[in-house]
Amino acid sequence: MHFSLGTVAVGGLAILAQAADCYTTSSTAQTDRLADNALAKLVDYAKANAGPKPKCTEKNVAKRREWGSLSVAERVAYTNAVKCLMTKPSKFDPAAVPGAKSLYDDFVAVHINQTLSIHFTGNFLSWHRYFTWAYEQALRNECGYKGYQPYWNWGRWAQNPLDSPLFDGGVGSIGGNGDYVPHGCSQALPNGLNCIPPGTGGGCVTTGPFANMTANLGPLSLTLSGIPGLENLDPSANPYTYNPRCLRRDVSSWVSQQWLNDRNTSDLIIENDNIADFQYVMQGDDFADGNFGVHTAGHFTIGGDPAGDFFVSPGDPAFYLHHAQIDRVWWIWQNQKPKERTNTVAGTLTFQNNPPSRNATLEDIVEMEHLVTPRPMKQLMSTVGLKDSPFCYVYI
């Protein structure tokens, strides 16, 4: 495998976000330097380990790019593909999953089903890598999307996400904030800890490409409070109940300024030398004490319903930009020391090991119903086709 760094390595120092003229981005130089270093080391590692006939090469490697670096036309092509996926019929039995009305909803249903075995577990990163890739493939294969999954470089927009090209509500956004309605805290923990102050949204999203979008599944773990009529479903009855309602957001700079700046991300990569610490800090190592971690912070920067719901968060299209960045940060961390870090795993099979379970291994099968072919975790560790990985992409 050979990449020309002159054409591929383009971290934040080499690509300037094509944001709105009036928006001043924050520097992400620390993380972007780490990303450039990761790519350079990955090139050498892949060349040494790909074998004589690599299937992932400079000619066919996909390049995932930051949302703000895409042209408006490229962003519209992406959101059009997402809306197309929402028109494709669900492949679930409607008697079993009555709330899945589209192929887009199928992704939400799969996440609901596995939530407690894919967070604070040994497969958290690999499962979500495969899930995001499966979504990318659905956009391309079902809806003719020609690009690749974009990511949300949190630190670039952390000071003012509302006016960023992600959430400004323009044609090239991923949809605007919710309309303002009086509401209470977003309860990041059901025990009342981590009250996120109410923002300027809380209501239905009425601007941008997902204006008036309908969420069909959930809520199961609602965090947005004080909205009359918006209540959790009873999961003991059927967690897949059809419950149509509007997409709501309460975009929070209070969250993003504290936990999504560039220092949060670069420190996560630099200060955690083993995968156990890295993924634990990423998800919020002291969550109950108020430390969200970048994973939780991304979800609660979007806020609302379903984004703020632990189970049904993929019901908000911004989920996939956030989790592409989660995957990018893991990719950067892996490729600081690719020999030592590409194939390392830690953690058990259950949420925070409750109930107690065995340790995860690279032989464990990752499956997602009909969305994608089941694979052992060892095939999901490399993004450039090593060890029978289905992936062939890098982040630029």
mmCIF file of C-alpha atoms in Angstrom:
data_model
loop_
_atom_site.group_PDB
_atom_site.id
_atom_site.type_symbol
_atom_site.label_atom_id
_atom_site.label_comp_id
_atom_site.label_asym_id
_atom_site.label_seq_id
_atom_site.Cartn_x
_atom_site.Cartn_y
_atom_site.Cartn_z
ATOM 1 C CA MET A 1 0.000 0.000 0.000
ATOM 2 C CA HIS A 2 1.401 3.364 -0.956
ATOM 3 C CA PHE A 3 -0.016 6.822 -0.424
ATOM 4 C CA SER A 4 1.425 10.031 -1.739
ATOM 5 C CA LEU A 5 1.360 12.336 1.249
ATOM 6 C CA GLY A 6 1.297 15.258 -1.108
ATOM 7 C CA THR A 7 -2.196 14.291 -2.202
ATOM 8 C CA VAL A 8 -3.623 12.523 0.813
ATOM 9 C CA ALA A 9 -2.309 14.006 4.051
ATOM 10 C CA VAL A 10 -4.377 17.116 4.517
ATOM 11 C CA GLY A 11 -5.092 17.706 8.188
ATOM 12 C CA GLY A 12 -6.379 20.953 9.607
ATOM 13 C CA LEU A 13 -3.127 22.659 8.624
ATOM 14 C CA ALA A 14 -3.750 21.904 4.955
ATOM 15 C CA ILE A 15 -7.519 22.254 4.483
ATOM 16 C CA LEU A 16 -9.371 25.394 5.451
ATOM 17 C CA ALA A 17 -13.021 24.837 6.235
ATOM 18 C CA GLN A 18 -15.342 26.397 3.694
ATOM 19 C CA ALA A 19 -17.525 27.795 6.440
ATOM 20 C CA ALA A 20 -19.850 30.749 6.344
ATOM 21 C CA ASP A 21 -18.003 33.995 5.708
ATOM 22 C CA CYS A 22 -18.989 35.385 9.084
ATOM 23 C CA TYR A 23 -17.910 32.342 11.100
ATOM 24 C CA THR A 24 -14.484 32.258 12.706
ATOM 25 C CA THR A 25 -13.419 28.699 13.402
ATOM 26 C CA SER A 26 -11.372 27.699 16.417
ATOM 27 C CA SER A 27 -7.952 26.165 15.933
ATOM 28 C CA THR A 28 -7.709 22.388 15.935
ATOM 29 C CA ALA A 29 -3.982 22.456 15.212
ATOM 30 C CA GLN A 30 -3.005 20.059 18.002
ATOM 31 C CA THR A 31 -5.368 17.291 16.952
ATOM 32 C CA ASP A 32 -4.752 17.881 13.262
ATOM 33 C CA ARG A 33 -0.986 17.551 13.707
ATOM 34 C CA LEU A 34 -1.633 14.241 15.438
ATOM 35 C CA ALA A 35 -3.863 13.234 12.500
ATOM 36 C CA ASP A 36 -1.150 14.059 9.973
ATOM 37 C CA ASN A 37 1.337 12.068 12.019
ATOM 38 C CA ALA A 38 -1.121 9.170 12.181
ATOM 39 C CA LEU A 39 -1.532 9.092 8.423
ATOM 40 C CA ALA A 40 2.213 9.149 7.800
ATOM 41 C CA LYS A 41 2.758 6.255 10.209
ATOM 42 C CA LEU A 42 -0.187 4.329 8.801
ATOM 43 C CA VAL A 43 1.315 4.543 5.321
ATOM 44 C CA ASP A 44 4.523 2.887 6.513
ATOM 45 C CA TYR A 45 2.687 0.316 8.626
ATOM 46 C CA ALA A 46 0.323 -0.648 5.820
ATOM 47 C CA LYS A 47 3.151 -0.995 3.293
ATOM 48 C CA ALA A 48 4.935 -3.377 5.669
ATOM 49 C CA ASN A 49 1.862 -5.494 6.460
ATOM 50 C CA ALA A 50 -0.464 -5.474 3.470
ATOM 51 C CA GLY A 51 1.137 -8.347 1.558
ATOM 52 C CA PRO A 52 1.918 -8.594 -2.162
ATOM 53 C CA LYS A 53 -1.634 -7.901 -3.407
ATOM 54 C CA PRO A 54 -3.244 -5.300 -1.128
ATOM 55 C CA LYS A 55 -6.911 -4.617 -1.798
ATOM 56 C CA CYS A 56 -6.716 -1.122 -0.289
ATOM 57 C CA THR A 57 -4.372 1.127 -2.242
ATOM 58 C CA GLU A 58 -3.657 4.758 -2.959
ATOM 59 C CA LYS A 59 -5.922 4.505 -5.994
ATOM 60 C CA ASN A 60 -9.030 3.223 -4.228
ATOM 61 C CA VAL A 61 -8.743 4.440 -0.637
ATOM 62 C CA ALA A 62 -11.734 6.532 0.418
ATOM 63 C CA LYS A 63 -10.997 9.882 2.011
ATOM 64 C CA ARG A 64 -13.387 10.958 4.734
ATOM 65 C CA ARG A 65 -13.476 14.730 5.137
ATOM 66 C CA GLU A 66 -14.690 17.254 7.683
ATOM 67 C CA TRP A 67 -18.162 18.714 7.125
ATOM 68 C CA GLY A 68 -16.867 22.268 6.878
ATOM 69 C CA SER A 69 -14.336 21.320 4.198
ATOM 70 C CA LEU A 70 -17.074 20.065 1.876
ATOM 71 C CA SER A 71 -18.623 22.425 -0.618
ATOM 72 C CA VAL A 72 -22.284 23.265 -0.150
ATOM 73 C CA ALA A 73 -23.076 21.063 -3.153
ATOM 74 C CA GLU A 74 -21.227 18.145 -1.555
ATOM 75 C CA ARG A 75 -23.082 18.625 1.709
ATOM 76 C CA VAL A 76 -26.419 18.745 -0.106
ATOM 77 C CA ALA A 77 -25.528 15.522 -1.936
ATOM 78 C CA TYR A 78 -24.937 13.892 1.446
ATOM 79 C CA THR A 79 -28.170 15.104 3.072
ATOM 80 C CA ASN A 80 -30.137 14.191 -0.050
ATOM 81 C CA ALA A 81 -28.795 10.646 0.265
ATOM 82 C CA VAL A 82 -29.835 10.540 3.924
ATOM 83 C CA LYS A 83 -33.338 11.685 2.995
ATOM 84 C CA CYS A 84 -33.373 9.045 0.264
ATOM 85 C CA LEU A 85 -32.554 6.365 2.862
ATOM 86 C CA MET A 86 -35.588 7.544 4.801
ATOM 87 C CA THR A 87 -37.764 6.613 1.807
ATOM 88 C CA LYS A 88 -36.415 3.079 1.421
ATOM 89 C CA PRO A 89 -38.588 0.410 3.038
ATOM 90 C CA SER A 90 -37.536 -1.243 6.268
ATOM 91 C CA LYS A 91 -36.275 -4.803 6.019
ATOM 92 C CA PHE A 92 -37.544 -5.756 9.476
ATOM 93 C CA ASP A 93 -40.704 -7.750 10.023
ATOM 94 C CA PRO A 94 -43.257 -5.017 10.862
ATOM 95 C CA ALA A 95 -44.823 -7.266 13.470
ATOM 96 C CA ALA A 96 -41.512 -7.442 15.333
ATOM 97 C CA VAL A 97 -40.317 -3.861 14.776
ATOM 98 C CA PRO A 98 -43.444 -1.809 14.055
ATOM 99 C CA GLY A 99 -41.646 1.521 14.501
ATOM 100 C CA ALA A 100 -39.146 0.902 11.699
ATOM 101 C CA LYS A 101 -40.788 2.532 8.715
ATOM 102 C CA SER A 102 -37.650 2.911 6.579
ATOM 103 C CA LEU A 103 -34.168 1.545 6.058
ATOM 104 C CA TYR A 104 -32.953 4.602 7.978
ATOM 105 C CA ASP A 105 -35.057 3.453 10.939
ATOM 106 C CA ASP A 106 -33.498 -0.007 10.712
ATOM 107 C CA PHE A 107 -30.208 1.491 11.882
ATOM 108 C CA VAL A 108 -31.979 3.012 14.881
ATOM 109 C CA ALA A 109 -33.649 -0.298 15.719
ATOM 110 C CA VAL A 110 -30.345 -2.200 15.607
ATOM 111 C CA HIS A 111 -28.771 0.365 17.932
ATOM 112 C CA ILE A 112 -31.721 0.095 20.346
ATOM 113 C CA ASN A 113 -31.399 -3.678 20.428
ATOM 114 C CA GLN A 114 -27.678 -3.656 21.257
ATOM 115 C CA THR A 115 -27.276 -0.457 23.292
ATOM 116 C CA LEU A 116 -26.339 -2.124 26.565
ATOM 117 C CA SER A 117 -23.751 -4.352 24.902
ATOM 118 C CA ILE A 118 -21.975 -1.707 22.791
ATOM 119 C CA HIS A 119 -21.263 1.102 25.286
ATOM 120 C CA PHE A 120 -18.627 0.946 28.026
ATOM 121 C CA THR A 121 -17.759 -2.448 26.548
ATOM 122 C CA GLY A 122 -14.781 -3.946 24.764
ATOM 123 C CA ASN A 123 -16.479 -3.584 21.375
ATOM 124 C CA PHE A 124 -17.614 0.044 21.725
ATOM 125 C CA LEU A 125 -15.174 1.440 19.178
ATOM 126 C CA SER A 126 -15.169 -1.425 16.683
ATOM 127 C CA TRP A 127 -18.969 -1.819 16.757
ATOM 128 C CA HIS A 128 -19.560 1.848 16.042
ATOM 129 C CA ARG A 129 -16.858 1.850 13.360
ATOM 130 C CA TYR A 130 -18.689 -0.948 11.572
ATOM 131 C CA PHE A 131 -22.095 0.668 12.165
ATOM 132 C CA THR A 132 -20.988 4.005 10.696
ATOM 133 C CA TRP A 133 -19.383 2.247 7.718
ATOM 134 C CA ALA A 134 -22.556 0.221 7.135
ATOM 135 C CA TYR A 135 -24.523 3.476 7.069
ATOM 136 C CA GLU A 136 -22.046 4.988 4.622
ATOM 137 C CA GLN A 137 -22.405 1.917 2.385
ATOM 138 C CA ALA A 138 -26.203 2.148 2.522
ATOM 139 C CA LEU A 139 -26.048 5.772 1.403
ATOM 140 C CA ARG A 140 -23.833 4.785 -1.508
ATOM 141 C CA ASN A 141 -25.447 1.486 -2.528
ATOM 142 C CA GLU A 142 -29.105 2.264 -1.857
ATOM 143 C CA CYS A 143 -29.166 5.962 -2.716
ATOM 144 C CA GLY A 144 -26.335 6.559 -5.183
ATOM 145 C CA TYR A 145 -24.254 8.792 -2.929
ATOM 146 C CA LYS A 146 -20.840 9.304 -4.514
ATOM 147 C CA GLY A 147 -19.002 10.679 -1.501
ATOM 148 C CA TYR A 148 -17.989 9.196 1.835
ATOM 149 C CA GLN A 149 -19.071 9.680 5.430
ATOM 150 C CA PRO A 150 -18.081 13.192 6.608
ATOM 151 C CA TYR A 151 -17.039 13.872 10.166
ATOM 152 C CA TRP A 152 -17.602 16.697 12.643
ATOM 153 C CA ASN A 153 -14.288 18.026 13.933
ATOM 154 C CA TRP A 154 -15.719 19.112 17.276
ATOM 155 C CA GLY A 155 -13.066 21.622 18.289
ATOM 156 C CA ARG A 156 -13.406 23.661 15.120
ATOM 157 C CA TRP A 157 -16.962 24.628 15.983
ATOM 158 C CA ALA A 158 -16.978 24.189 19.765
ATOM 159 C CA GLN A 159 -17.256 27.855 20.705
ATOM 160 C CA ASN A 160 -20.411 28.476 18.709
ATOM 161 C CA PRO A 161 -21.957 25.334 17.218
ATOM 162 C CA LEU A 162 -25.261 27.068 16.521
ATOM 163 C CA ASP A 163 -23.746 29.294 13.857
ATOM 164 C CA SER A 164 -21.502 26.597 12.415
ATOM 165 C CA PRO A 165 -22.173 25.071 8.987
ATOM 166 C CA LEU A 166 -23.422 21.988 10.805
ATOM 167 C CA PHE A 167 -26.305 23.555 12.706
ATOM 168 C CA ASP A 168 -26.911 27.004 11.173
ATOM 169 C CA GLY A 169 -30.041 25.707 9.429
ATOM 170 C CA GLY A 170 -28.843 26.590 5.945
ATOM 171 C CA VAL A 171 -29.168 24.418 2.874
ATOM 172 C CA GLY A 172 -25.648 23.114 3.482
ATOM 173 C CA SER A 173 -26.215 22.244 7.132
ATOM 174 C CA ILE A 174 -27.160 18.992 8.839
ATOM 175 C CA GLY A 175 -30.282 20.827 9.991
ATOM 176 C CA GLY A 176 -30.808 23.720 12.364
ATOM 177 C CA ASN A 177 -31.484 23.940 16.054
ATOM 178 C CA GLY A 178 -34.977 23.256 17.316
ATOM 179 C CA ASP A 179 -37.378 26.156 17.544
ATOM 180 C CA TYR A 180 -37.409 27.672 21.001
ATOM 181 C CA VAL A 181 -39.965 26.298 23.410
ATOM 182 C CA PRO A 182 -39.777 26.722 27.188
ATOM 183 C CA HIS A 183 -38.177 23.630 28.701
ATOM 184 C CA GLY A 184 -36.079 22.434 31.590
ATOM 185 C CA CYS A 185 -32.678 20.860 31.939
ATOM 186 C CA SER A 186 -31.469 18.050 29.769
ATOM 187 C CA GLN A 187 -30.868 15.410 32.394
ATOM 188 C CA ALA A 188 -27.673 13.771 31.220
ATOM 189 C CA LEU A 189 -28.089 11.198 33.982
ATOM 190 C CA PRO A 190 -31.453 9.894 35.116
ATOM 191 C CA ASN A 191 -30.526 10.505 38.765
ATOM 192 C CA GLY A 192 -30.619 14.255 38.206
ATOM 193 C CA LEU A 193 -26.877 14.806 38.030
ATOM 194 C CA ASN A 194 -25.377 16.712 35.111
ATOM 195 C CA CYS A 195 -28.251 19.089 34.454
ATOM 196 C CA ILE A 196 -27.487 20.736 31.112
ATOM 197 C CA PRO A 197 -28.986 24.243 31.185
ATOM 198 C CA PRO A 198 -31.840 24.728 28.734
ATOM 199 C CA GLY A 199 -30.703 26.350 25.512
ATOM 200 C CA THR A 200 -32.418 28.292 22.772
ATOM 201 C CA GLY A 201 -34.068 25.263 21.189
ATOM 202 C CA GLY A 202 -36.026 22.346 22.567
ATOM 203 C CA GLY A 203 -38.682 22.418 19.888
ATOM 204 C CA CYS A 204 -39.016 20.893 16.447
ATOM 205 C CA VAL A 205 -36.314 21.425 13.819
ATOM 206 C CA THR A 206 -37.884 23.630 11.128
ATOM 207 C CA THR A 207 -34.807 24.787 9.184
ATOM 208 C CA GLY A 208 -32.300 23.068 6.962
ATOM 209 C CA PRO A 209 -32.554 19.788 5.049
ATOM 210 C CA PHE A 210 -34.213 17.904 7.929
ATOM 211 C CA ALA A 211 -36.888 20.481 8.678
ATOM 212 C CA ASN A 212 -40.071 18.790 9.829
ATOM 213 C CA MET A 213 -38.411 15.368 9.899
ATOM 214 C CA THR A 214 -40.269 12.626 11.763
ATOM 215 C CA ALA A 215 -38.564 10.370 14.309
ATOM 216 C CA ASN A 216 -40.413 7.057 14.527
ATOM 217 C CA LEU A 217 -38.721 5.068 17.307
ATOM 218 C CA GLY A 218 -38.361 5.933 20.987
ATOM 219 C CA PRO A 219 -37.907 7.768 23.210
ATOM 220 C CA LEU A 220 -36.607 5.182 25.662
ATOM 221 C CA SER A 221 -34.239 7.279 27.760
ATOM 222 C CA LEU A 222 -35.473 10.839 27.283
ATOM 223 C CA THR A 223 -33.199 13.535 28.702
ATOM 224 C CA LEU A 224 -34.961 16.665 27.429
ATOM 225 C CA SER A 225 -37.315 17.767 30.191
ATOM 226 C CA GLY A 226 -40.307 20.048 30.554
ATOM 227 C CA ILE A 227 -41.872 19.358 27.145
ATOM 228 C CA PRO A 228 -45.593 18.588 27.577
ATOM 229 C CA GLY A 229 -46.584 15.282 26.033
ATOM 230 C CA LEU A 230 -43.032 14.106 25.376
ATOM 231 C CA GLU A 231 -42.550 11.022 27.526
ATOM 232 C CA ASN A 232 -40.565 7.795 27.510
ATOM 233 C CA LEU A 233 -42.193 4.737 26.047
ATOM 234 C CA ASP A 234 -42.468 1.640 28.187
ATOM 235 C CA PRO A 235 -39.647 -0.591 26.879
ATOM 236 C CA SER A 236 -41.133 -3.615 28.630
ATOM 237 C CA ALA A 237 -44.113 -3.364 26.289
ATOM 238 C CA ASN A 238 -42.154 -3.083 23.033
ATOM 239 C CA PRO A 239 -39.016 -0.935 22.634
ATOM 240 C CA TYR A 240 -39.711 -0.799 18.889
ATOM 241 C CA THR A 241 -43.161 0.799 19.152
ATOM 242 C CA TYR A 242 -44.152 3.213 16.389
ATOM 243 C CA ASN A 243 -44.185 6.668 17.976
ATOM 244 C CA PRO A 244 -44.008 9.387 15.291
ATOM 245 C CA ARG A 245 -42.952 12.836 16.493
ATOM 246 C CA CYS A 246 -40.815 15.686 15.275
ATOM 247 C CA LEU A 247 -37.029 15.800 15.402
ATOM 248 C CA ARG A 248 -36.115 18.087 18.312
ATOM 249 C CA ARG A 249 -32.756 19.676 19.123
ATOM 250 C CA ASP A 250 -31.383 21.898 21.839
ATOM 251 C CA VAL A 251 -27.873 22.624 20.558
ATOM 252 C CA SER A 252 -25.641 23.444 23.539
ATOM 253 C CA SER A 253 -22.499 25.555 23.483
ATOM 254 C CA TRP A 254 -22.461 25.071 27.276
ATOM 255 C CA VAL A 255 -21.520 21.449 26.580
ATOM 256 C CA SER A 256 -19.290 21.934 23.553
ATOM 257 C CA GLN A 257 -17.173 24.714 25.058
ATOM 258 C CA GLN A 258 -16.328 22.568 28.074
ATOM 259 C CA TRP A 259 -15.795 19.118 26.560
ATOM 260 C CA LEU A 260 -15.355 19.414 22.789
ATOM 261 C CA ASN A 261 -12.525 21.923 22.379
ATOM 262 C CA ASP A 262 -9.322 20.875 20.668
ATOM 263 C CA ARG A 263 -7.485 20.380 23.950
ATOM 264 C CA ASN A 264 -10.081 17.825 25.072
ATOM 265 C CA THR A 265 -9.414 15.762 21.962
ATOM 266 C CA SER A 266 -5.643 16.094 21.772
ATOM 267 C CA ASP A 267 -5.244 15.318 25.486
ATOM 268 C CA LEU A 268 -7.407 12.229 25.063
ATOM 269 C CA ILE A 269 -5.069 10.967 22.353
ATOM 270 C CA ILE A 270 -1.792 11.937 24.004
ATOM 271 C CA GLU A 271 -2.426 11.121 27.650
ATOM 272 C CA ASN A 272 -3.916 7.628 27.349
ATOM 273 C CA ASP A 273 -1.418 5.032 26.239
ATOM 274 C CA ASN A 274 -3.627 1.936 26.503
ATOM 275 C CA ILE A 275 -6.982 1.209 24.924
ATOM 276 C CA ALA A 276 -8.773 0.668 28.235
ATOM 277 C CA ASP A 277 -7.986 4.159 29.469
ATOM 278 C CA PHE A 278 -8.470 5.733 26.052
ATOM 279 C CA GLN A 279 -11.989 4.419 25.460
ATOM 280 C CA TYR A 280 -13.041 4.939 29.080
ATOM 281 C CA VAL A 281 -11.966 8.594 29.127
ATOM 282 C CA MET A 282 -13.529 9.089 25.695
ATOM 283 C CA GLN A 283 -16.905 7.933 27.011
ATOM 284 C CA GLY A 284 -16.675 9.932 30.254
ATOM 285 C CA ASP A 285 -14.489 8.406 32.933
ATOM 286 C CA ASP A 286 -16.103 10.464 35.708
ATOM 287 C CA PHE A 287 -19.487 10.929 34.087
ATOM 288 C CA ALA A 288 -21.392 10.798 37.353
ATOM 289 C CA ASP A 289 -19.115 13.546 38.677
ATOM 290 C CA GLY A 290 -19.711 15.799 35.698
ATOM 291 C CA ASN A 291 -17.032 14.812 33.176
ATOM 292 C CA PHE A 292 -18.871 13.992 29.976
ATOM 293 C CA GLY A 293 -15.973 12.912 27.756
ATOM 294 C CA VAL A 294 -16.042 13.727 24.048
ATOM 295 C CA HIS A 295 -18.452 10.905 23.212
ATOM 296 C CA THR A 296 -21.206 11.972 25.573
ATOM 297 C CA ALA A 297 -20.491 15.650 24.938
ATOM 298 C CA GLY A 298 -21.072 15.253 21.219
ATOM 299 C CA HIS A 299 -24.496 13.742 21.789
ATOM 300 C CA PHE A 300 -25.492 16.447 24.253
ATOM 301 C CA THR A 301 -24.141 19.250 22.091
ATOM 302 C CA ILE A 302 -26.851 18.201 19.637
ATOM 303 C CA GLY A 303 -29.318 17.550 22.441
ATOM 304 C CA GLY A 304 -33.051 17.120 22.192
ATOM 305 C CA ASP A 305 -34.885 14.031 21.013
ATOM 306 C CA PRO A 306 -33.735 11.578 19.756
ATOM 307 C CA ALA A 307 -30.090 12.770 19.857
ATOM 308 C CA GLY A 308 -30.036 13.011 23.645
ATOM 309 C CA ASP A 309 -31.452 9.524 24.088
ATOM 310 C CA PHE A 310 -28.900 6.802 24.841
ATOM 311 C CA PHE A 311 -30.857 4.199 22.878
ATOM 312 C CA VAL A 312 -32.307 6.022 19.866
ATOM 313 C CA SER A 313 -29.638 8.673 19.192
ATOM 314 C CA PRO A 314 -29.044 7.434 15.592
ATOM 315 C CA GLY A 315 -32.518 8.797 14.861
ATOM 316 C CA ASP A 316 -30.866 12.218 14.474
ATOM 317 C CA PRO A 317 -28.804 12.428 11.259
ATOM 318 C CA ALA A 318 -26.072 14.362 13.104
ATOM 319 C CA PHE A 319 -25.279 11.117 14.974
ATOM 320 C CA TYR A 320 -23.231 9.828 12.062
ATOM 321 C CA LEU A 321 -21.027 12.913 11.760
ATOM 322 C CA HIS A 322 -20.353 12.685 15.486
ATOM 323 C CA HIS A 323 -19.506 8.990 15.360
ATOM 324 C CA ALA A 324 -17.316 9.459 12.306
ATOM 325 C CA GLN A 325 -15.304 11.847 14.486
ATOM 326 C CA ILE A 326 -15.285 9.290 17.309
ATOM 327 C CA ASP A 327 -13.861 6.828 14.796
ATOM 328 C CA ARG A 328 -11.373 9.422 13.516
ATOM 329 C CA VAL A 329 -10.080 10.066 17.036
ATOM 330 C CA TRP A 330 -9.647 6.315 17.585
ATOM 331 C CA TRP A 331 -7.915 6.096 14.175
ATOM 332 C CA ILE A 332 -5.545 8.912 15.177
ATOM 333 C CA TRP A 333 -4.828 7.198 18.502
ATOM 334 C CA GLN A 334 -4.264 3.799 16.858
ATOM 335 C CA ASN A 335 -1.858 5.171 14.299
ATOM 336 C CA GLN A 336 0.391 7.057 16.669
ATOM 337 C CA LYS A 337 1.753 3.545 17.369
ATOM 338 C CA PRO A 338 0.103 1.308 14.763
ATOM 339 C CA LYS A 339 2.118 -1.823 15.548
ATOM 340 C CA GLU A 340 1.092 -1.752 19.201
ATOM 341 C CA ARG A 341 -2.372 -0.230 18.948
ATOM 342 C CA THR A 342 -4.120 -1.428 15.799
ATOM 343 C CA ASN A 343 -5.269 -4.744 17.265
ATOM 344 C CA THR A 344 -5.706 -4.005 20.959
ATOM 345 C CA VAL A 345 -8.965 -4.461 22.849
ATOM 346 C CA ALA A 346 -10.059 -4.167 26.493
ATOM 347 C CA GLY A 347 -13.315 -4.371 28.402
ATOM 348 C CA THR A 348 -16.120 -6.849 28.873
ATOM 349 C CA LEU A 349 -19.314 -7.644 26.972
ATOM 350 C CA THR A 350 -21.756 -5.684 29.151
ATOM 351 C CA PHE A 351 -22.309 -2.030 29.959
ATOM 352 C CA GLN A 352 -19.742 -1.157 32.663
ATOM 353 C CA ASN A 353 -19.563 -4.913 33.297
ATOM 354 C CA ASN A 354 -23.111 -4.963 34.673
ATOM 355 C CA PRO A 355 -24.054 -7.745 34.892
ATOM 356 C CA PRO A 356 -20.548 -9.201 35.150
ATOM 357 C CA SER A 357 -19.356 -10.778 31.895
ATOM 358 C CA ARG A 358 -16.182 -12.138 30.349
ATOM 359 C CA ASN A 359 -13.579 -10.004 28.646
ATOM 360 C CA ALA A 360 -14.093 -9.172 24.995
ATOM 361 C CA THR A 361 -11.701 -10.728 22.489
ATOM 362 C CA LEU A 362 -10.805 -10.086 18.876
ATOM 363 C CA GLU A 363 -12.628 -13.294 17.960
ATOM 364 C CA ASP A 364 -16.000 -11.984 19.173
ATOM 365 C CA ILE A 365 -18.534 -11.644 16.374
ATOM 366 C CA VAL A 366 -19.987 -8.218 15.642
ATOM 367 C CA GLU A 367 -23.411 -8.507 14.028
ATOM 368 C CA MET A 368 -26.073 -5.999 13.061
ATOM 369 C CA GLU A 369 -29.044 -7.965 11.737
ATOM 370 C CA HIS A 370 -29.469 -7.415 7.983
ATOM 371 C CA LEU A 371 -27.469 -4.178 7.861
ATOM 372 C CA VAL A 372 -24.111 -5.820 7.275
ATOM 373 C CA THR A 373 -22.307 -9.187 7.262
ATOM 374 C CA PRO A 374 -21.311 -10.456 10.731
ATOM 375 C CA ARG A 375 -17.567 -10.293 11.287
ATOM 376 C CA PRO A 376 -15.095 -11.039 14.076
ATOM 377 C CA MET A 377 -13.832 -7.929 15.800
ATOM 378 C CA LYS A 378 -10.296 -8.604 14.532
ATOM 379 C CA GLN A 379 -11.478 -7.689 11.029
ATOM 380 C CA LEU A 380 -12.730 -4.280 12.191
ATOM 381 C CA MET A 381 -9.540 -2.868 13.666
ATOM 382 C CA SER A 382 -7.785 -1.629 10.525
ATOM 383 C CA THR A 383 -9.351 0.964 8.216
ATOM 384 C CA VAL A 384 -7.064 0.023 5.302
ATOM 385 C CA GLY A 385 -7.916 -3.599 4.612
ATOM 386 C CA LEU A 386 -5.445 -5.378 6.875
ATOM 387 C CA LYS A 387 -6.399 -8.776 8.336
ATOM 388 C CA ASP A 388 -9.408 -9.184 6.042
ATOM 389 C CA SER A 389 -10.894 -5.852 7.073
ATOM 390 C CA PRO A 390 -13.727 -4.728 4.762
ATOM 391 C CA PHE A 391 -12.660 -1.114 5.182
ATOM 392 C CA CYS A 392 -10.578 1.031 2.869
ATOM 393 C CA TYR A 393 -10.609 4.614 4.112
ATOM 394 C CA VAL A 394 -8.536 7.272 5.820
ATOM 395 C CA TYR A 395 -9.336 10.627 7.410
ATOM 396 C CA ILE A 396 -8.073 13.838 5.872
#
